[in-house]
Short mmCIF file of C-alpha atoms and ligand atoms in Angstrom, two decimals:
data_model
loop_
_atom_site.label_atom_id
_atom_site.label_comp_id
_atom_site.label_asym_id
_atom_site.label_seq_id
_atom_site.Cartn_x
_atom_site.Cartn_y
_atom_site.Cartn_z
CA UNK A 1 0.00 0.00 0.00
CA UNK A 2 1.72 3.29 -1.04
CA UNK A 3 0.86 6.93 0.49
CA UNK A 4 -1.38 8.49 -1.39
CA UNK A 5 -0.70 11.83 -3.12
CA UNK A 6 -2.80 13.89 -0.71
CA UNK A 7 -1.10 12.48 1.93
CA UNK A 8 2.08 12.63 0.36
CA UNK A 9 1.34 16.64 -0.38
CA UNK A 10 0.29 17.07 3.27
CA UNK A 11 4.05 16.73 4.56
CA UNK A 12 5.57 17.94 1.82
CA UNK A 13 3.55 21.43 2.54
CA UNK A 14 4.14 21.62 5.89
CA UNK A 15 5.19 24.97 6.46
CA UNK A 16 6.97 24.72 9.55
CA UNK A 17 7.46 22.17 12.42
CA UNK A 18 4.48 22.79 14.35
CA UNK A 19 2.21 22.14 11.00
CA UNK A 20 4.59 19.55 10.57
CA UNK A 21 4.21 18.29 13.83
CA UNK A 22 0.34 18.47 13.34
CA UNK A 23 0.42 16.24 10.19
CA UNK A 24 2.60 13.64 12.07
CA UNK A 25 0.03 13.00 14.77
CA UNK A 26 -2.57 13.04 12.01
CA UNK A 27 -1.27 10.15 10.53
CA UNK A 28 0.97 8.53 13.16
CA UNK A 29 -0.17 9.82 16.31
CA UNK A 30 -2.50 7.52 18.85
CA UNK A 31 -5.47 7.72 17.26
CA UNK A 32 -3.58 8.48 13.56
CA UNK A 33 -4.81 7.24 10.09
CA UNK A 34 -2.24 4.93 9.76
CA UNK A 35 -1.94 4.31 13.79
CA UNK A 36 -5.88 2.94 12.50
CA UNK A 37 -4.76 0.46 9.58
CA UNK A 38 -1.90 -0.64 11.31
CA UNK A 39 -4.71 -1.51 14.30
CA UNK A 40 -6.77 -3.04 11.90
CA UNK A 41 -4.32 -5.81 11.28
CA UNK A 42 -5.06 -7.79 14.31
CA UNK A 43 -8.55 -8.87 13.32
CA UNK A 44 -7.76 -9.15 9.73
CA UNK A 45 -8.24 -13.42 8.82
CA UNK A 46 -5.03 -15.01 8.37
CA UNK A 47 -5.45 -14.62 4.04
CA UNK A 48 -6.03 -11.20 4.48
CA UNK A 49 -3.16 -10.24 6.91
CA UNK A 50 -0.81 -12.18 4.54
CA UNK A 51 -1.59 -9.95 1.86
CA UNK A 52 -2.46 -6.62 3.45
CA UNK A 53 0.15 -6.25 6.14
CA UNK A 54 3.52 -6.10 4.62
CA UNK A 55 1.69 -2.85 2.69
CA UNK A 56 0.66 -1.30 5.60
CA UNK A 57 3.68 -1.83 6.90
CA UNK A 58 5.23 -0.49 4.01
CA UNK A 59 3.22 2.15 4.57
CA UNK A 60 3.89 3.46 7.61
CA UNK A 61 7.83 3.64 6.76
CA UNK A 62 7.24 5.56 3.54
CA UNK A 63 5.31 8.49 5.56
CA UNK A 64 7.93 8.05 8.56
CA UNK A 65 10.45 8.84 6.10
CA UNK A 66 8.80 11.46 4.40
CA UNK A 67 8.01 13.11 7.55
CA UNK A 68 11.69 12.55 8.45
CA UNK A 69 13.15 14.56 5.20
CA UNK A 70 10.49 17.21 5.78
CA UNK A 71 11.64 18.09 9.25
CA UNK A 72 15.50 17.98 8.16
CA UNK A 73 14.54 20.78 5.19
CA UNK A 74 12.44 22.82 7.63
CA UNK A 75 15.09 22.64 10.02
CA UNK A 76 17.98 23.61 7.30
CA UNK A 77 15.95 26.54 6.46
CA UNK A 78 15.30 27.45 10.07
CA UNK A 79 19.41 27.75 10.02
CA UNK A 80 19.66 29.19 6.85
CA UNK A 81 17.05 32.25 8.09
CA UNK A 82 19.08 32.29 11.47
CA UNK A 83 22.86 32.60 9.58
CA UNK A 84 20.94 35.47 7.23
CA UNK A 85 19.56 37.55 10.00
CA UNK A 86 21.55 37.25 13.42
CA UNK A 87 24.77 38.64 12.45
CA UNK A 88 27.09 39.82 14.22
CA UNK A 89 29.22 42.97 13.53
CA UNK A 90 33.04 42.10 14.73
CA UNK A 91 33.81 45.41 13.85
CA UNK A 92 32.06 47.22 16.19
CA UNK A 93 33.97 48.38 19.50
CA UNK A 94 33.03 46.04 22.49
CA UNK A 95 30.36 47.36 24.50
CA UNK A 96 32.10 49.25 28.09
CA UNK A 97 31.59 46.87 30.55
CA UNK A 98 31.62 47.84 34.04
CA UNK A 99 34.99 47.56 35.68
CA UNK A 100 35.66 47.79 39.47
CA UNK A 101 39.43 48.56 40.45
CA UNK A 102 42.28 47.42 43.07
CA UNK A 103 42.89 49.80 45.86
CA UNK A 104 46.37 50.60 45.57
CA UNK A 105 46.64 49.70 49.41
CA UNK A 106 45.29 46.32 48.19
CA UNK A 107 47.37 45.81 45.58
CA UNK A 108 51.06 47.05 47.62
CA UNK A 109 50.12 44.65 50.66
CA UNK A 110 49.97 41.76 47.48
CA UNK A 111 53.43 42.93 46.43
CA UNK A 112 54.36 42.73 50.01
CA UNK A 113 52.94 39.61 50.56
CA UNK A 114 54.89 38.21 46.93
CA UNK A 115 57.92 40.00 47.53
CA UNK A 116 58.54 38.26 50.97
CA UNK A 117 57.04 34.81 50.22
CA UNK A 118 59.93 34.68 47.96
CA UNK A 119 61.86 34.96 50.90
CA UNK A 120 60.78 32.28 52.99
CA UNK A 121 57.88 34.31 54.89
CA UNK A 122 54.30 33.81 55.68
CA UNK A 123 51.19 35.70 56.40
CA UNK A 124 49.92 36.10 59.84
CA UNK A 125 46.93 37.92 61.45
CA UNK A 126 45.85 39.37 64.24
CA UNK A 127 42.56 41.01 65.33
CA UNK A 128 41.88 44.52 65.49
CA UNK A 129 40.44 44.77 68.84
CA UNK A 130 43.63 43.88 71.16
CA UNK A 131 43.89 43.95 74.84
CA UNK A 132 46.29 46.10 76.11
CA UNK A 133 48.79 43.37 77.12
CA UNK A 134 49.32 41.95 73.18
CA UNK A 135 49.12 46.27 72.09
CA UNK A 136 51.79 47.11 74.96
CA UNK A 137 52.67 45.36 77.91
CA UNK A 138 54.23 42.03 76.49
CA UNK A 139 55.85 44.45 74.03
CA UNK A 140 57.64 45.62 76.43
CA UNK A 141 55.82 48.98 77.17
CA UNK A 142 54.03 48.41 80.95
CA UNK A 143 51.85 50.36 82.21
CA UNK A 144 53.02 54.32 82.93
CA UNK A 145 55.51 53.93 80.60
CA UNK A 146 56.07 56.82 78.53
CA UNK A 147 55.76 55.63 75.20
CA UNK A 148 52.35 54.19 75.92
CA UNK A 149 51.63 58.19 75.58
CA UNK A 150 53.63 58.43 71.96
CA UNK A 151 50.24 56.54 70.39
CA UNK A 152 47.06 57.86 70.02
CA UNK A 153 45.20 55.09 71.28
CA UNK A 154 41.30 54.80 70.92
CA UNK A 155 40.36 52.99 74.08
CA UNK A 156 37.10 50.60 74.38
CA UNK A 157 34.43 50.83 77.08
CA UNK A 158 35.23 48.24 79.48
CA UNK A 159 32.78 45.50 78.83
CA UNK A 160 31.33 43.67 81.87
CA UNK A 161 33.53 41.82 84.26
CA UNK A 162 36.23 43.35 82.04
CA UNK A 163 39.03 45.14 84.76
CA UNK A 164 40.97 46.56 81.26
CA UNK A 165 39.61 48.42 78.79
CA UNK A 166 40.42 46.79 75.19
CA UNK A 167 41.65 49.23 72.39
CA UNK A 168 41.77 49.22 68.51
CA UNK A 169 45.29 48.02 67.88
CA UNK A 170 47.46 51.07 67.43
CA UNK A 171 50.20 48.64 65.36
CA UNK A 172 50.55 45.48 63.56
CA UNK A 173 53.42 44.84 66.79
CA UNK A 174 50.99 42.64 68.70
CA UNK A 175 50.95 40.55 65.95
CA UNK A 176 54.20 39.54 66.80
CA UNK A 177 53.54 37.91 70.30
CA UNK A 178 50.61 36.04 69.18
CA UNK A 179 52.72 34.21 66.35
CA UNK A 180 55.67 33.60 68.98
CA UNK A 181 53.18 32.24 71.80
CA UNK A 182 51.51 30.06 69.58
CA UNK A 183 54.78 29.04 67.06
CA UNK A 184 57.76 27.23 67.87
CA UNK A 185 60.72 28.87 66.24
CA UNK A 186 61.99 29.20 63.56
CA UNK A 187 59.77 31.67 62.02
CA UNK A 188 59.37 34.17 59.31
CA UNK A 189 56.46 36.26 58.78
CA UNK A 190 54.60 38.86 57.43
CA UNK A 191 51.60 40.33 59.11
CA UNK A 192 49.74 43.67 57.14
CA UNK A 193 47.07 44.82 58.46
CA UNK A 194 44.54 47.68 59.63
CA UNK A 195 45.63 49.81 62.53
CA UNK A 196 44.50 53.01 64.48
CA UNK A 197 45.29 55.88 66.00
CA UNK A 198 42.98 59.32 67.10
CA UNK A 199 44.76 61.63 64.42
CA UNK A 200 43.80 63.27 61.59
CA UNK A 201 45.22 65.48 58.75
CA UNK A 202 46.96 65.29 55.26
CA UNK A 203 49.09 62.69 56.27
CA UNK A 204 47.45 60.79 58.68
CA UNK A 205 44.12 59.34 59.12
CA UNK A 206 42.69 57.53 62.41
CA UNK A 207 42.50 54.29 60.30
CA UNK A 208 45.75 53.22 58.29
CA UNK A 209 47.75 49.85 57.23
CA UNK A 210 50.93 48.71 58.28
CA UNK A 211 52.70 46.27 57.71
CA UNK A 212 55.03 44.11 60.51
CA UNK A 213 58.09 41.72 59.84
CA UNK A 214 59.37 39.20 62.73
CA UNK A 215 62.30 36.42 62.14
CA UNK A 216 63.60 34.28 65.18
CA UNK A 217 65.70 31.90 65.09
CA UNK A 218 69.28 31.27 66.31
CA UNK A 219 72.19 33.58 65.29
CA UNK A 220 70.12 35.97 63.92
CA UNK A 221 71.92 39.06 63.87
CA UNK A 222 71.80 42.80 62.52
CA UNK A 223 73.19 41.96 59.02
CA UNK A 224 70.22 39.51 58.43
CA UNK A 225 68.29 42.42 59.17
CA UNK A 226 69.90 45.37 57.13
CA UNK A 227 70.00 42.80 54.10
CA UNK A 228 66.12 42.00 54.17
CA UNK A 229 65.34 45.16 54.36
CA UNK A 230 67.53 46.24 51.40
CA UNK A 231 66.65 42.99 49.45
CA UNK A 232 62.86 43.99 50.43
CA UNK A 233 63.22 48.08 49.06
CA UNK A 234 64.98 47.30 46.08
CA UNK A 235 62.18 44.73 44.98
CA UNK A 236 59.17 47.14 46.34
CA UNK A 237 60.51 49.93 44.66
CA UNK A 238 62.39 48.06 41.75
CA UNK A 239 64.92 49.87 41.22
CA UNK A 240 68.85 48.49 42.06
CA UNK A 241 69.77 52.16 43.09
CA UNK A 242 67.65 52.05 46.27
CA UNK A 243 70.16 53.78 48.69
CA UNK A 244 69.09 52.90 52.35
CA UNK A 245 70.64 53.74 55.40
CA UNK A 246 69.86 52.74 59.08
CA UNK A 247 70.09 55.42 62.54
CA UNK A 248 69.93 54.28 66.15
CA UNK A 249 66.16 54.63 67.34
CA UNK A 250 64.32 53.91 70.50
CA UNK A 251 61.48 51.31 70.05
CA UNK A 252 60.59 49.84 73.53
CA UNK A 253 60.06 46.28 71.91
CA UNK A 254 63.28 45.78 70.01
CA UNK A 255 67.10 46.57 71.77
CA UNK A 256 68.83 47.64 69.30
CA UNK A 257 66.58 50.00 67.28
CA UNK A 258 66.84 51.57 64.07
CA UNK A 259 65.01 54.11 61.78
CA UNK A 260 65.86 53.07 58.39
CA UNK A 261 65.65 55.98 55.12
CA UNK A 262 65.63 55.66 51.72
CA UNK A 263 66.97 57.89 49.93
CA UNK A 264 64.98 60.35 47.25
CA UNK A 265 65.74 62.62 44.01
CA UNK A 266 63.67 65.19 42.42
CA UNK A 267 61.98 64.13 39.52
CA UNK A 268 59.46 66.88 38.11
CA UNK A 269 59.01 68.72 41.28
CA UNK A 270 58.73 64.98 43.07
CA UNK A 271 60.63 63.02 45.31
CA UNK A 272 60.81 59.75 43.30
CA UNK A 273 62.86 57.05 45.68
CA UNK A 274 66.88 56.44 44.48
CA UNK A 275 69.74 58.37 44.20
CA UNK A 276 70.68 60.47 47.09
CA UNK A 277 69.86 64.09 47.45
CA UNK A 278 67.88 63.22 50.36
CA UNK A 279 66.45 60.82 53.38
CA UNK A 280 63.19 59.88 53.93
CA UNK A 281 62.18 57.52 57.44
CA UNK A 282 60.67 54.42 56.02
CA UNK A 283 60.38 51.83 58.71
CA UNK A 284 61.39 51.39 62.16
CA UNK A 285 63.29 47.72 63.14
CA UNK A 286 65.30 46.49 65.15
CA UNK A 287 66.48 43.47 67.26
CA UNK A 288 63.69 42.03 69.29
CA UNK A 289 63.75 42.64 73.04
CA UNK A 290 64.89 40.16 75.24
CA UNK A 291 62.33 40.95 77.34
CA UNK A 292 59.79 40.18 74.65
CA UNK A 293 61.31 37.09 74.38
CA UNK A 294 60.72 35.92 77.26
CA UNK A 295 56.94 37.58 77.51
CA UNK A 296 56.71 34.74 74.70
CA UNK A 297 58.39 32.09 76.60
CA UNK A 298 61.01 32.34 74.58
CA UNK A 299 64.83 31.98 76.21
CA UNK A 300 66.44 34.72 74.82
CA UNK A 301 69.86 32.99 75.19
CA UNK A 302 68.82 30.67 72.85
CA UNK A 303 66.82 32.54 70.12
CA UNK A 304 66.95 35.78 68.35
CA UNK A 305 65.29 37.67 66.10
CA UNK A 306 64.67 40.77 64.15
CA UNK A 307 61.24 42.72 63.50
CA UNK A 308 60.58 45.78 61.15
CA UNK A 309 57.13 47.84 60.70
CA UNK A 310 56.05 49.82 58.16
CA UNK A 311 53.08 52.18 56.89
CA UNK A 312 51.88 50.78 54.08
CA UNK A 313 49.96 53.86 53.09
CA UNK A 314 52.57 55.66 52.74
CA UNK A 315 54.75 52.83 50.65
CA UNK A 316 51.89 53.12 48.19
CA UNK A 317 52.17 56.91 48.14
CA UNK A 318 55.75 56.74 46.90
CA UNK A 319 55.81 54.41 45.22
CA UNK A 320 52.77 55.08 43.12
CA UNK A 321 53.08 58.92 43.57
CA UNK A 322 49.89 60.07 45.40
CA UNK A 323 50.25 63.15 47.64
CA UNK A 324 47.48 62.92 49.89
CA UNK A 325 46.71 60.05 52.29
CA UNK A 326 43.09 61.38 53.39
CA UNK A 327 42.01 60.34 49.68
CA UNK A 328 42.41 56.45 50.14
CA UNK A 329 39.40 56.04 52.07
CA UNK A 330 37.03 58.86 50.48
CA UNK A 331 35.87 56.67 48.13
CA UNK A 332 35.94 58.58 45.42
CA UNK A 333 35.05 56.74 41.81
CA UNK A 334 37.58 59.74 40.00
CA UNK A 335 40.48 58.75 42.50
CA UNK A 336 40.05 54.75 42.55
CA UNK A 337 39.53 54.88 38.44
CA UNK A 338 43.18 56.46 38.43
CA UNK A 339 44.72 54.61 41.08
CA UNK A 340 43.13 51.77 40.88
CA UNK A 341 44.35 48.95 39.38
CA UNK A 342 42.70 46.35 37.25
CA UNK A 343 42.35 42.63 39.10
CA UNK A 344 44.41 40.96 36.70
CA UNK A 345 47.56 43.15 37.44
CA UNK A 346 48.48 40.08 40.18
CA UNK A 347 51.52 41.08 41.12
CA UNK A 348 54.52 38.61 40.67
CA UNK A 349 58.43 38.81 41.30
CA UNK A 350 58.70 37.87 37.86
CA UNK A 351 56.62 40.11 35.92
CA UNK A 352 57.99 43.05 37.80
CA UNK A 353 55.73 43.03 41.42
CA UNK A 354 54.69 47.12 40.58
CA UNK A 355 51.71 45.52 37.76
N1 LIG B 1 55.16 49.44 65.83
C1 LIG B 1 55.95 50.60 65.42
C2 LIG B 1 55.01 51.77 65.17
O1 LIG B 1 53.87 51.57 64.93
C3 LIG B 1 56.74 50.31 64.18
C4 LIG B 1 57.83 49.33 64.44
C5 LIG B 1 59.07 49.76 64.82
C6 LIG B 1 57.61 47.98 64.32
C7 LIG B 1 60.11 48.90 65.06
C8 LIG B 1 58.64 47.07 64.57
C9 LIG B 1 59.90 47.56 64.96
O2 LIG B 1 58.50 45.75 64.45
O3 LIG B 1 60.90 46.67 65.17
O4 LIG B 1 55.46 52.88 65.16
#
């Protein structure tokens, strides 16, 4: 039994897959035309189904297939109207897609934190709200002494039950004990973070990063120190001419203490860091205090150590050439669009850590 032609002329003008579609469950479909015949077979006599079901058999195929080459031409023309109408112009300019930024402060601590992993060190942290004996006392500044007064401290309401007020950390120093109480020596690390201190004007604000250094271990002695410290500038600031130089300081946590300067040239009306027509402080170090040693449980006979601190505000501001520290934390879109920097400028030794 073949198709007939109106049947045949059905699929063939299907217009698209849903008329398609349509004509398939006409003929196919549960209660289809040739769903029907193909029923019929069952209570055909045994002469009868010899001869009639091979055609309707037959039959069915012929309109699957037809049905089948329908839907592939519908569906090539489907494409064909598709590849003619949704083009794509690859000359036009990409749309501007919005595009947050990297603090600078963000991105220098990253440097920091590259620069000195290549150097053996780690990251530690410490919070922000510090009782006074991790902020002074085990740092070797008791209570009354004088230099408790050099910091600004913002102090904490006593909470209940509490005999000591708690205060915002006024450096990243404390961090220091914490990682000796709770690490065996030897160790070398890193610890940036937020600080604060109740001043404010062009240069300072009450909230500002630092960053803190600490190595024990045993033998450590002031050379270790002056060559981190010049192996650290010349990388921050890459540049090989990176002049430092170190004066006697008082810190009360380190015995001896030194300032240490870079020195600065006039570029433009701008102190750009190398050469030597003058010294700027950059960070205070020193040898860590016996006495803070043994706050730690330390035995100073045994181990020594070294510990620098730094702003790290103010390493972005020379380095990067900003002149006014209040503007980190206004927020300003203008300021972050043209110091910012974009999050794939990851800083690594060998790409040159300054993105
Ligand atoms: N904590 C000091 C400050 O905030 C900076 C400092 C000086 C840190 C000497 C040190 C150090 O680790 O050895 O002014």
């Amino acid at each position: 039994m073949a198709a007939d032609q109106t049947t045949l002329d059905a699929i063939a003008g299907a217009g698209d897959l849903a008329a398609l579609d349509a004509v398939r469950v006409r003929l196919l479909g549960k209660s289809g035309e040739v769903t029907a015949k193909l029923k019929s077979v069952g209570s055909m006599d045994a002469d009868t189904r010899a001869a009639e079901a091979p055609k309707i058999h037959a039959l069915r195929e012929q309109v699957t297939a037809a049905i089948a080459e329908r839907k592939a031409a519908l569906e090539d023309d489907e494409l064909e109207r598709k590849l003619a109408t949704e083009r794509i112009d690859l000359s036009l300019p990409v749309p501007e897609a919005r595009q947050g930024s990297v603090h600078p402060v963000s991105q220098v601590m990253d440097e920091l934190a590259e620069i000195f992993a290549d150097l053996g060190f780690s990251v530690a942290e410490g919070p922000e709200i510090e009782s006074q004996w991790y902020n002074f006392t085990a740092l070797n500044m008791p209570e009354n002494h004088p230099a408790r007064a050099m910091q600004d401290t913002f102090y904490l309401e006593p909470r209940e039950g509490e005999t000591e007020a708690r205060v915002l950390r006024t450096h990243t120093s404390p961090v220091q004990i914490r990682t000796m109480e709770r690490t065996p020596p030897p160790i070398r690390i890193i610890a940036p973070g937020r600080v604060y201190r109740s001043d404010s004007d062009a240069t300072h604000t009450p909230m500002f990063h630092q960053i803190e250094g600490l190595v024990i271990d045993r033998n450590i002695t002031l050379g270790h120190l002056k060559w981190t410290l010049e192996t650290f500038l010349k990388a921050f600031f890459e540049r090989d001419d990176v002049a430092m130089r170190m004066r006697p300081s008082y810190f009360p946590f380190t015995e001896p203490s030194a300032e240490v300067d870079v020195g600065y040239s006039i570029e433009k009306g701008r102190r750009v860091v190398g050469g030597q027509q003058g010294w700027m402080e950059v960070l205070g170090s020193g040898m860590v205090h016996p006495r803070v040693l043994a706050n730690c449980g330390l035995d100073p006979d045994e181990w020594q150590g070294f510990a620098f601190g730094t702003g790290v505000d103010r390493l972005a501001m020379l380095k990067y050439g900003m002149d006014d520290l209040r503007a980190f934390f206004d927020g300003d879109i203008r300021w972050l669009k043209h110091y910012g920097f974009r999050a794939l400028d990851v800083p690594t030794l060998s790409g040159g850590v300054g993105a």
